[in-house]
Coordinates of C-alpha atoms (C1' of nucleotides) in Angstrom, one line a residue:
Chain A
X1 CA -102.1 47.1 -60.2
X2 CA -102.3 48.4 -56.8
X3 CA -99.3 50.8 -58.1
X4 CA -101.4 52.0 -60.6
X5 CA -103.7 52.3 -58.0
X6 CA -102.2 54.5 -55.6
X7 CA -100.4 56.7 -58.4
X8 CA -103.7 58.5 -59.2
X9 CA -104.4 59.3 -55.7
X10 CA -101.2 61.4 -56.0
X11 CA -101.8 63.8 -57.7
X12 CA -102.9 66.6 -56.1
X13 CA -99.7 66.5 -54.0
X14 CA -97.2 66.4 -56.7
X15 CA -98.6 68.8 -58.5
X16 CA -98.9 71.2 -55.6
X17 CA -95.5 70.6 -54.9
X18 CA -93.8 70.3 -58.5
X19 CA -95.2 73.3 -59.4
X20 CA -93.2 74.6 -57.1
X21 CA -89.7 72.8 -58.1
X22 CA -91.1 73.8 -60.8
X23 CA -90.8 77.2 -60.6
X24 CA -87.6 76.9 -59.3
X25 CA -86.2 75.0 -61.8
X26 CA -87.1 76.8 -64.7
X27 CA -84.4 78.4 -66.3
X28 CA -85.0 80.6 -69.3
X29 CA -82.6 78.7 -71.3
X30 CA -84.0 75.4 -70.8
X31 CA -86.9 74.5 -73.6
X32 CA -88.9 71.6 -73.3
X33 CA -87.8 70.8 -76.7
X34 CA -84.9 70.4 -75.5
X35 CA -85.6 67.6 -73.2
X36 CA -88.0 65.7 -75.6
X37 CA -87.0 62.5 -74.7
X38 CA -87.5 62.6 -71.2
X39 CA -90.2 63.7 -71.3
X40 CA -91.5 60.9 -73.3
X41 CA -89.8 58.6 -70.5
X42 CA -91.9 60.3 -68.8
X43 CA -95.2 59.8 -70.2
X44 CA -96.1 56.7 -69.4
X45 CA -96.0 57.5 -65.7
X46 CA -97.3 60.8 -66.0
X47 CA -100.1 60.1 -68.3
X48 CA -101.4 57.2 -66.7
X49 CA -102.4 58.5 -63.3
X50 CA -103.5 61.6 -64.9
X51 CA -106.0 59.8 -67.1
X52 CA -107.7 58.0 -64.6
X53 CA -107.6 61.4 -62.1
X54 CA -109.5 63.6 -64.7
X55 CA -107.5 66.7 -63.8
X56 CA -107.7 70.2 -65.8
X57 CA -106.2 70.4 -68.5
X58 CA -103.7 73.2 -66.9
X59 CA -103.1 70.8 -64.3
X60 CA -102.0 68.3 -66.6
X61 CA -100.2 70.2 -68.7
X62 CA -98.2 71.7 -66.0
X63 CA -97.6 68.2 -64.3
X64 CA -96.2 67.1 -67.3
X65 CA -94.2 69.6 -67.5
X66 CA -93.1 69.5 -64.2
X67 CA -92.1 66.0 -64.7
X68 CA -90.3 66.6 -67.8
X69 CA -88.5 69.6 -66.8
X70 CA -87.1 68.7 -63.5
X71 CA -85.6 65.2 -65.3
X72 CA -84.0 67.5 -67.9
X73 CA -82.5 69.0 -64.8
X74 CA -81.5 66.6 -63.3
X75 CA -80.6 64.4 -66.3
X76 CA -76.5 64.7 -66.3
X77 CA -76.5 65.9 -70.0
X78 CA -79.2 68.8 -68.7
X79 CA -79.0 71.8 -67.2
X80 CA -77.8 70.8 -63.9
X81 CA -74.8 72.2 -63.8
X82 CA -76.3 75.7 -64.9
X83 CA -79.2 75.4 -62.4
X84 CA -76.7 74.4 -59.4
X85 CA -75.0 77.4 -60.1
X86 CA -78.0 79.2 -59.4
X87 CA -78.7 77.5 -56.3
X88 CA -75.8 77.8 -54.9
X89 CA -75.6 81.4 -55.6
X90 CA -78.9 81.5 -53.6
X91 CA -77.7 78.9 -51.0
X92 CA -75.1 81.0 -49.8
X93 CA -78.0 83.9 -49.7
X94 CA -79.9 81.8 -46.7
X95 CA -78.9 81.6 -43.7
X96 CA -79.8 79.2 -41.0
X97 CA -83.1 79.9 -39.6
X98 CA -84.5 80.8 -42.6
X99 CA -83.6 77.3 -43.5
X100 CA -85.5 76.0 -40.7
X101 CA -88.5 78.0 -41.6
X102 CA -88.7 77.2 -45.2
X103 CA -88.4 73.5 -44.2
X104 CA -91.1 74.1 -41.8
X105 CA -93.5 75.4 -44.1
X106 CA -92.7 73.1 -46.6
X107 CA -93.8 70.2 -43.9
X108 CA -96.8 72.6 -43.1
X109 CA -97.9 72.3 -46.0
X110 CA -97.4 68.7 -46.7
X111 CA -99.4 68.3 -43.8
X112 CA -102.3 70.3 -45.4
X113 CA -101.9 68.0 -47.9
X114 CA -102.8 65.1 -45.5
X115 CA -105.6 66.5 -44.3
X116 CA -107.1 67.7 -47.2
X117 CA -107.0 63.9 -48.6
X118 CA -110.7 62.6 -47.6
X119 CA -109.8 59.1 -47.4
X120 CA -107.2 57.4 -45.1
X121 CA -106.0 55.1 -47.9
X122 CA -105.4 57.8 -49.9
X123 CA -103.1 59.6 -47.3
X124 CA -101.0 56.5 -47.6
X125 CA -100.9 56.3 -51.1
X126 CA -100.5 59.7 -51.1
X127 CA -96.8 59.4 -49.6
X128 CA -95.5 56.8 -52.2
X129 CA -96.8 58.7 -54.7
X130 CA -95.0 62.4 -53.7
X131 CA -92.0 60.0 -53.8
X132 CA -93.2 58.9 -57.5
X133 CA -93.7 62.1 -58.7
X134 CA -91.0 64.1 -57.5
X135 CA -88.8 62.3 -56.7
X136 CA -87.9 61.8 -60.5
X137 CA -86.6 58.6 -60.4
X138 CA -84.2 58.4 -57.8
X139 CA -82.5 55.6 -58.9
X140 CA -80.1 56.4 -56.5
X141 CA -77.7 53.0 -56.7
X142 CA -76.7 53.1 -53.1
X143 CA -79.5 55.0 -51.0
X144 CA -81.7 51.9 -49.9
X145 CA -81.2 51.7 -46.5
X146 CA -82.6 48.3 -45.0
X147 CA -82.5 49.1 -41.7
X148 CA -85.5 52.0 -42.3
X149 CA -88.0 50.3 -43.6
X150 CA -91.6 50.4 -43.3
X151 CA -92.1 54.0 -41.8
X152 CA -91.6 56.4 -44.8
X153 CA -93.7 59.9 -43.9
X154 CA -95.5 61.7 -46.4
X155 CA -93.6 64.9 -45.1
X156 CA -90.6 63.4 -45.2
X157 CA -90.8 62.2 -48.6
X158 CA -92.4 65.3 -50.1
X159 CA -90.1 67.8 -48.7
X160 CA -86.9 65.3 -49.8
X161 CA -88.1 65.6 -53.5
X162 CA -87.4 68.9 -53.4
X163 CA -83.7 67.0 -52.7
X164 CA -83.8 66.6 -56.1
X165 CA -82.1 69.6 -57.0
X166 CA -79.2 68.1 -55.4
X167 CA -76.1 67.3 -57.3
X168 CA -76.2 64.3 -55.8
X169 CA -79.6 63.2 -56.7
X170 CA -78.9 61.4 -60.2
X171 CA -82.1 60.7 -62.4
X172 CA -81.9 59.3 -65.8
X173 CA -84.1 58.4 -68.0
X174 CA -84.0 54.5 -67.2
X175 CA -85.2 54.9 -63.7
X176 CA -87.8 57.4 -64.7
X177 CA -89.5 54.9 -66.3
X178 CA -88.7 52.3 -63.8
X179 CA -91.8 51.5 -61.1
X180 CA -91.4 53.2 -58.1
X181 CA -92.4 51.3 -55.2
X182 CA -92.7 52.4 -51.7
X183 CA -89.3 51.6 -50.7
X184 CA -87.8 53.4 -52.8
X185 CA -89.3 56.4 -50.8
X186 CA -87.7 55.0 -47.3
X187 CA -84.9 55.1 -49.8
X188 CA -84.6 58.6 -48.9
X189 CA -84.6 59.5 -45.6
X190 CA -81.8 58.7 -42.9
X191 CA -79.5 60.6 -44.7
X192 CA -77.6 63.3 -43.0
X193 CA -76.8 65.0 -45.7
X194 CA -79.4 64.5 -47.7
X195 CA -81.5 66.0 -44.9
X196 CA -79.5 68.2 -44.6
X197 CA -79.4 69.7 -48.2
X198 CA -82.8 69.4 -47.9
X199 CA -83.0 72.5 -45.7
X200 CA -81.1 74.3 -48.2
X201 CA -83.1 72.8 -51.2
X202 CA -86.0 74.1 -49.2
X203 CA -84.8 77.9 -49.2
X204 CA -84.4 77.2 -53.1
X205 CA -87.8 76.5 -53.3
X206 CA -89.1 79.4 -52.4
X207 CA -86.4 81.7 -53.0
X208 CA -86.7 80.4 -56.7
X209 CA -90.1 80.3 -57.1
X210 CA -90.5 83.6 -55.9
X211 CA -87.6 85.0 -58.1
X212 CA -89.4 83.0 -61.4
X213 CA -92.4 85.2 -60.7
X214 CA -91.0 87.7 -62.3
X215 CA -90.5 85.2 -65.2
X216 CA -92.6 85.6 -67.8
X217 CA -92.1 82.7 -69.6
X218 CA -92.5 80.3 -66.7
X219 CA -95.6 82.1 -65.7
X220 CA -97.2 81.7 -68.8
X221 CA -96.2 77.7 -68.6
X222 CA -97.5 77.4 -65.6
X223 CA -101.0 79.6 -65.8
X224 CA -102.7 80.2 -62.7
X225 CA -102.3 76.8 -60.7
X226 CA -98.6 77.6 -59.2
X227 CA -99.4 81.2 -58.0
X228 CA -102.8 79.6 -56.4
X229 CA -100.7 76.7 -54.8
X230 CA -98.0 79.4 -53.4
X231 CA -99.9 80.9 -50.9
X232 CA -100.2 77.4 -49.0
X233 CA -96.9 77.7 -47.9
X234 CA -97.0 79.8 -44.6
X235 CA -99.4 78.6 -42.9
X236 CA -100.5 79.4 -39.5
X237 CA -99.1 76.6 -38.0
X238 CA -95.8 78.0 -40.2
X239 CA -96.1 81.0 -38.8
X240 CA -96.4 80.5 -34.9
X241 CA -93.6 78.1 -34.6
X242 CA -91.2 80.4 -36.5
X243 CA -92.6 82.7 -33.8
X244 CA -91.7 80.4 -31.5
X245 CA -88.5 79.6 -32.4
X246 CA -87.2 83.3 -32.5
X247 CA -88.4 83.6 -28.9
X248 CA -86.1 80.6 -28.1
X249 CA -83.3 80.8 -30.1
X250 CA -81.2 78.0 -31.1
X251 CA -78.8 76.5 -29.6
X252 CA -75.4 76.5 -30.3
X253 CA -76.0 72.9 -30.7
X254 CA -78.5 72.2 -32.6
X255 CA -78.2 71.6 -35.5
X256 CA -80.7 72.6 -38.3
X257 CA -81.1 69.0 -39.7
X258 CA -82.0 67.8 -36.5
X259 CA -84.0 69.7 -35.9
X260 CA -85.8 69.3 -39.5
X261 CA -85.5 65.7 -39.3
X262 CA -87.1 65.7 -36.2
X263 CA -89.8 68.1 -37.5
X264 CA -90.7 65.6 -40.5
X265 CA -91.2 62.6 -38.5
X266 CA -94.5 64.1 -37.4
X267 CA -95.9 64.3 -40.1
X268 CA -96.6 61.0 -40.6
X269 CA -99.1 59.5 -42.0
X270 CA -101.8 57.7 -39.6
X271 CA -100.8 54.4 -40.6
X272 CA -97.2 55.1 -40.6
X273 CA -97.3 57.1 -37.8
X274 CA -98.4 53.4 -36.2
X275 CA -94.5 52.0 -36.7
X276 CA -93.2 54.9 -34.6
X277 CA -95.5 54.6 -32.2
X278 CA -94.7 51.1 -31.8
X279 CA -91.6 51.8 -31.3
X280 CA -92.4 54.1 -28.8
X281 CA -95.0 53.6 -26.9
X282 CA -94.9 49.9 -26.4
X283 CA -94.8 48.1 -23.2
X284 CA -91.8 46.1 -23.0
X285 CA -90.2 44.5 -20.3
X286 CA -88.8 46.1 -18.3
X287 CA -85.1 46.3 -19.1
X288 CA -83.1 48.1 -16.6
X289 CA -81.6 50.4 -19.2
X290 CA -83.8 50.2 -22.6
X291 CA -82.8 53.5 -23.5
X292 CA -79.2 52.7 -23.8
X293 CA -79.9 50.2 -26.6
X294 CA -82.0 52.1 -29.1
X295 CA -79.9 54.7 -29.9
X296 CA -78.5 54.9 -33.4
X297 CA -81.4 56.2 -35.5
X298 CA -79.8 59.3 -35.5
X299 CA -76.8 61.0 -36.4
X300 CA -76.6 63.2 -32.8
X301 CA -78.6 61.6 -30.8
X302 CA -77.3 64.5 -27.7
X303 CA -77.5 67.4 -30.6
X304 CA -81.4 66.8 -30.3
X305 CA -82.6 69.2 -27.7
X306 CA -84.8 71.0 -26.3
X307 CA -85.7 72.4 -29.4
X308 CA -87.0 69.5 -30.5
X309 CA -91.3 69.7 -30.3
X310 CA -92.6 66.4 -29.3
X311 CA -96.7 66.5 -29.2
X312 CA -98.6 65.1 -26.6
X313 CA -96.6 62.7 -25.0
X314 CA -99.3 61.4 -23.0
X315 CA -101.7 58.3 -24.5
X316 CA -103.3 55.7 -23.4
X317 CA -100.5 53.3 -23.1
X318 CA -98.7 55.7 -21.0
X319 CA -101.4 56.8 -18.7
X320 CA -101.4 54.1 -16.3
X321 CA -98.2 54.2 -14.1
X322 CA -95.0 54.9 -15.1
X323 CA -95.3 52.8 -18.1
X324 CA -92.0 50.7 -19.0
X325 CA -92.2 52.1 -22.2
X326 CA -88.6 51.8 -24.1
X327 CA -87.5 55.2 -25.3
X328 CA -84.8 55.1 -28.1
X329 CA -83.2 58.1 -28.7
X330 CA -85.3 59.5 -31.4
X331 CA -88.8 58.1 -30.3
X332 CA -89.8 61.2 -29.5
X333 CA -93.5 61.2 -29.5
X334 CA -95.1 60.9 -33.1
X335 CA -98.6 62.4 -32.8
X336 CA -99.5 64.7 -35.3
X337 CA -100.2 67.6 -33.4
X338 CA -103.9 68.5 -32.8
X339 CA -105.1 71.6 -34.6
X340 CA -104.2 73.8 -31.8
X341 CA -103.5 72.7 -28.9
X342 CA -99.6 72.9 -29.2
X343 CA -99.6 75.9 -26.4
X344 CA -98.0 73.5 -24.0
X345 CA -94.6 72.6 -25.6
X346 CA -93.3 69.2 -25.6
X347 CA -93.6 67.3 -22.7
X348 CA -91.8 63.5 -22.1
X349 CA -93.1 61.0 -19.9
X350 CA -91.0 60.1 -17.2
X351 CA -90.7 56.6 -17.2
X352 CA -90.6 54.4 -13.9
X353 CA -86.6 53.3 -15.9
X354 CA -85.8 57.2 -16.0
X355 CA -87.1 57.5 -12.1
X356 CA -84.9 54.5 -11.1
X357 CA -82.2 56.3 -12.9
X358 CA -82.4 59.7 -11.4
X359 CA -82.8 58.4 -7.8
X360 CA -79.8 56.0 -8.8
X361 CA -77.8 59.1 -9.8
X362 CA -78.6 60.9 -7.0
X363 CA -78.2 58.5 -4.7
X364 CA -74.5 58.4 -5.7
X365 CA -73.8 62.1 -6.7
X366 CA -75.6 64.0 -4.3
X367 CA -78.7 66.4 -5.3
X368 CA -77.4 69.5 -7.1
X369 CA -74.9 67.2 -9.2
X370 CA -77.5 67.2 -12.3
X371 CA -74.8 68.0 -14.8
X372 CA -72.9 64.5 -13.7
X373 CA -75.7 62.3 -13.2
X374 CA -76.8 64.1 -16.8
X375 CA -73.7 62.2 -18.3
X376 CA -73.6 59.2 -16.0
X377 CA -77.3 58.2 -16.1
X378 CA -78.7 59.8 -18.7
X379 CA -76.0 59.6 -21.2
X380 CA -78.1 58.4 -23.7
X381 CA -81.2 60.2 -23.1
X382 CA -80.7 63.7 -25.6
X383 CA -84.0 64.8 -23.7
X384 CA -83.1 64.9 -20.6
X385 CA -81.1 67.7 -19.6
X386 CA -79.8 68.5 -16.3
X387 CA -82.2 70.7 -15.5
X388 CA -84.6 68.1 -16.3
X389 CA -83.6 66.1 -13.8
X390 CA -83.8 68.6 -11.5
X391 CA -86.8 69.6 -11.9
X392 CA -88.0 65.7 -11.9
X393 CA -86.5 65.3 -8.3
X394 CA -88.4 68.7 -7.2
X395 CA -91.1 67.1 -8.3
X396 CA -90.3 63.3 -6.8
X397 CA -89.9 64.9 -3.3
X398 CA -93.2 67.1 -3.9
X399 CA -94.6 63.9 -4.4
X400 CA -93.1 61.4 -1.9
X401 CA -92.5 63.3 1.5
X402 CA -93.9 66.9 0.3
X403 CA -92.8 69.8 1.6
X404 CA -95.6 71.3 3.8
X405 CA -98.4 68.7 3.4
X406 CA -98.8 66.7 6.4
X407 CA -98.3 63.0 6.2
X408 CA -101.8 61.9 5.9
X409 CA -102.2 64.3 3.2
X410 CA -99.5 63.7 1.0
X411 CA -100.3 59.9 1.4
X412 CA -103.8 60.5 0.2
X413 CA -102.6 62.9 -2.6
X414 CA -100.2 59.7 -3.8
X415 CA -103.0 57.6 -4.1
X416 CA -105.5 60.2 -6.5
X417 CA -101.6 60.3 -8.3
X418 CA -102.3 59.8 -12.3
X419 CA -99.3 57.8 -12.0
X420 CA -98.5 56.4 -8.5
X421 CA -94.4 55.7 -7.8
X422 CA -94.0 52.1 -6.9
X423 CA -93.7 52.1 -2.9
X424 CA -89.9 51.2 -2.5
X425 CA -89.0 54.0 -5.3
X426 CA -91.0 56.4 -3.0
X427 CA -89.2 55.4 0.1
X428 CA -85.7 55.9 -1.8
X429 CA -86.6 59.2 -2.8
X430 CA -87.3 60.0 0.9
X431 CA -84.4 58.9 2.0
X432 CA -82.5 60.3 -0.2
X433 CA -84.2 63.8 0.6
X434 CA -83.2 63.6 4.1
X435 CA -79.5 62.9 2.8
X436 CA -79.1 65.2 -0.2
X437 CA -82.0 67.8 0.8
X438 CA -81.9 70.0 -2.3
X439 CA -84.6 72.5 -1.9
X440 CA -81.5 73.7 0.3
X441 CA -83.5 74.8 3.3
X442 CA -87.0 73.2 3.0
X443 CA -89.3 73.2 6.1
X444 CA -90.9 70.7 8.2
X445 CA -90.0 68.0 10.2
X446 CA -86.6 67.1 9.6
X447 CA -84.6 68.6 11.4
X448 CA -81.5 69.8 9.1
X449 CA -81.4 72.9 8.0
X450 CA -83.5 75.6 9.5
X451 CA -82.8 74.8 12.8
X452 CA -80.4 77.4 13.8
X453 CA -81.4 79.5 10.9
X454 CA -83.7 82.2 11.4
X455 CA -86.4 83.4 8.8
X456 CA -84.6 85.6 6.8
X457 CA -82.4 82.4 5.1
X458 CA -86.1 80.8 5.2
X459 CA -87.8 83.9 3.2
X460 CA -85.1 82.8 0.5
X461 CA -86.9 79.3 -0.6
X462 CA -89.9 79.9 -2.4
X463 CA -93.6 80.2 -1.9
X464 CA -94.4 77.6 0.1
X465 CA -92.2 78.7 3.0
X466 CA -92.9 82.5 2.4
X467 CA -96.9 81.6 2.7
X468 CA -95.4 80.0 5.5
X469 CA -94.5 82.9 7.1
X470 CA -97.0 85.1 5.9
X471 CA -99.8 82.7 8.0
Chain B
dT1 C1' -71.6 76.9 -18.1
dT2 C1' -74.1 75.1 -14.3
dT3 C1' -77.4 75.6 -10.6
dA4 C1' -81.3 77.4 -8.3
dG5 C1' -85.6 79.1 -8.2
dG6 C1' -89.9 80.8 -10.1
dG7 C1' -93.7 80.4 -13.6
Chain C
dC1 C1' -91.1 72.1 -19.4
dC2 C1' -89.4 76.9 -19.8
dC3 C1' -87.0 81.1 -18.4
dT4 C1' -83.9 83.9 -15.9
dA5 C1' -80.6 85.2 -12.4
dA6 C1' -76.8 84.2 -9.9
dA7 C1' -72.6 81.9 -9.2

DNA sequence: TTTAGGG
DNA sequence: CCCTAAA
C-alpha cells in the first residue's frame, strides 16, 4: 500500500528522465509492436501510478512507452545487442571530461527534481520511485549489496537508471512486474563499474537524445514533453562547475568515477542525507585513529582528491572545538549545497585526531617532511594532502605562538578562537616550532634564525616580516 | 614531484 | 583551500 503509495509521487521524475533514455534508446527498427508483451508486463506498474497521478495524456502515453521500450531493450531477445552497438560506437566518441559533465548535469538535474517536489515525503518517495521506473526491473541476481543499506540518493539512483543501457543490466519481463522496493535501489550503487559505466551511459544520454532529434519517428512518439524536459539539463549549477573543473584540471589520478560517485552522494535526499551525516558528523569517542577504521566504502579511497567538492563542512556539531568527529574515508561532507554559495570550495574540518596527528608527524619527521608524514599519519586520509598539512601547521603556529603578535595578544586571540586547541596540544605545537621552525626564518623572540642574518634573507619570508621592515 | 610561499 | 614558482 505504501508502495502504491510512493509510486505515484514518482512520476514526474521518471518521466523527465525516461524520456530521455528514451530518446536514446529509440531505434528506428524497434516497433512497440514488437515488444507487446512487455509492455503489458509493464502495465500494471505503469498504469497504476499513472491513474492515481492524473497526468496528460502525452505524458502517459510517452511513459508508457518509455517503460515498454527500454524493457524491449534491454530484454535479451530485444534490441540490445543492436542498441549497444550504437552506444558503443558513441562511447568511444566521449572522452573523459565530457563524461564528467554529462554526469554532472544529469545529477543537476536530479537535483532540480528534488527541489521542485513540494513535499519532503515526496522527495523520498521520489528516489525509490526513479529506481522503479527506470530502473526496468533490475532484477539484477547478485547486485544487493548488504553492507549499503539504508542511504540510497535520489541522484544516485536516477542517474544509475540510465545504467540500464548497460549490457550488464539484465531486465526481463518477470522482474518488471516484480515490486520494487527500496532496496532494490541501494541495489545499485557501490559498484565500480557500474558507476563507472554510468558516466559513459550518461554521455549516451545526451549524445543520443540529441542525435534522435533528428528522428522523426521518435519525435512524433514523444510530442512535445521530451524537447521541453531537454533543456533542464545544463543548468547553471552544470555550467559553473564544468567551468570550474576546466580551470583545475584533473588529476592524473582521479579517476572519473570517483569523482562522479563522489558528486552523487550530495544529492541526497534530506532524510537520506541524515545516514551520511551520521556517519559523519557524529561525536564519537575519541579513538586515537578513527579514520583508519572507516575506510573501505570506496574503491580508492587515496584516488579521491582534491577534486572532490565537499559543501560546507562546518555545522553545528562541528562548531564547538575540534570536534572528535570520526571521518571515514568517504564521509566527505553531505550537505546539499546551498543555492549559491559554493564560491568557497570545499573545506574539511580539522579535527582535534587530525591535529594530534600532524604534530605527531612532525614531531618525528621534522617540519617540511609533509610528503612522509602525508603517508605515515595520514595514510588513510585521501583529503589530506601534504600541502594540507602544511598549510594546517602554518596555521597551528599562527595560532599557538604567532609570528609577530605579542604574547598577551595571541593568548587573548586563542581564547575569541572558534575552536580553541586543547592547552597541551598548543604547547606541543610551540615546542615543536622552536625545534622544526618552518616558516624558515620567522621573526621574534627566538633566537634561531635571523640572528646573524641581515634583512635581505628576512625580506624573503612574507608579509608579516616585510611590514616589518617597512614600519 | 615536492616544498615554499602567497592569495 | 588553491595556485604557482622554484628546487
Amino acid at each position: 500500500m505504501n508502495e502504491v503509495k510512493e509510486e505515484e509521487s514518482f512520476v514526474p521524475p521518471i518521466e523527465d528522465e525516461t524520456t530521455e533514455v528514451e530518446h536514446l534508446l529509440e531505434e528506428p527498427e524497434n516497433d512497440y509492436v514488437s515488444v507487446d508483451g512487455v509492455f503489458c508486463s509493464n502495465k500494471e506498474n505503469t498504469g497504476k501510478f499513472l491513474d492515481v497521478k492524473d497526468f496528460h495524456d502525452e505524458v502517459e502515453f510517452s511513459l508508457r512507452a518509455t517503460n515498454c521500450g527500454l524493457d524491449s531493450y534491454i530484454t535479451p531477445e530485444g534490441g540490445d545487442a543492436l542498441n549497444f552497438g550504437v552506444l558503443d560506437g558513441i562511447l568511444d566518441e566521449v572522452d573523459d571530461m565530457e563524461g564528467l559533465d554529462s554526469m554532472d548535469g544529469l545529477s543537476v538535474a536530479c537535483e532540480d527534481f528534488l527541489l521542485d517536489m513540494d513535499v519532503a515525503q515526496e522527495v523520498s518517495a521520489l528516489d525509490i520511485g526513479l529506481c522503479n521506473g527506470l530502473r526496468l526491473g533490475n532484477s539484477s541476481t547478485d547486485s544487493h549489496s548488504p553492507g549499503y543499506s539504508g542511504s540510497s540518493n535520489g541522484a544516485v539512483e536516477m542517474s544509475e537508471s540510465s545504467d540500464a543501457i548497460n549490457p550488464e543490466f539484465n531486465c526481463n519481463d518477470d522482474s518488471c512486474q516484480g515490486r520494487i522496493g527500496p532496496e532494490d535501489c541501494n541495489c545499485l550503487s557501490r559498484d565500480s563499474i557500474k558507476v563507472d559505466q554510468l558516466q559513459n551511459s550518461s554521455d549516451c544520454v545526451s549524445l543520443l537524445s540529441s542525435r534522435n532529434k533528428n528522428n522523426p519517428a521518435a519525435e512524433s512518439r514523444l510530442g512535445a514533453c521530451p524537447t521541453q524536459k531537454r533543456q533542464r539539463k545544463p543548468t547553471r549549477r552544470y555550467i559553473e562547475e564544468s567551468a570550474n573543473m576546466d580551470s583545475s584540471h584533473l588529476r592524473p589520478e582521479q579517476k572519473p568515477f570517483a569523482f562522479s560517485s563522489k558528486k552523487h552522494v550530495n544529492f541526497r535526499t534530506p532524510d537520506q542525507l541524515h545516514n551520511v551525516e551520521s556517519t559523519e558528523l557524529t561525536s564519537v569517542p575519541v579513538k586515537d585513529c578513527p579514520e583508519e577504521t572507516s575506510i573501505k566504502t570506496l574503491p580508492t579511497p587515496h584516488l579521491l582528491g582534491r577534486q572532490l567538492k565537499k559543501h560546507e563542512p562546518l555545522m553545528e556539531d562541528d562548531l564547538g572545538e575540534y570536534s572528535s568527529a570520526s571521518e571515514s574515508e568517504d564521509d566527505f561532507v553531505g550537505r546539499k549545497p546551498k543555492k549559491g554559495i559554493d564560491r568557497r570550495k570545499h573545506q574539511r574540518m580539522w579535527t582535534l585526531v587530525e591535529v594530534t596527528k600532524l604534530v605527531d608527524g612532525i614531531s618525528e619527521y621534522g617540519a617540511g617532511k609533509w610528503t612522509d608524514i602525508k603517508r605515515l599519519f595520514f595514510a588513510t586520509s585521501a583529503y589530506r594532502t601534504p600541502i594540507d598539512l602544511r598549510d594546517k601547521w602554518r596555521n597551528l603556529l599562527r595560532a599557538s605562538h604567532a609570528l609577530k603578535l605579542h604574547k598577551g595578544e595571541a593568548e587573548k586571540k586563542e581564547k575569541n578562537a572558534v575552536r580553541p586547541l586543547p592547552k597541551s596540544l598548543l604547547r606541543r605545537v610551540r615546542e615543536l616550532a622552536t625545534i622544526h621552525p618552518y616558516p624558515r626564518n620567522y621573526t621574534s623572540r627566538s633566537r634561531p634564525v635571523p640572528t646573524a642574518k641581515k634583512g635581505a634573507s628576512i625580506s624573503f619570508n612574507g608579509r608579516n616580516v616585510r611590514r616589518r621592515i617597512d614600519s
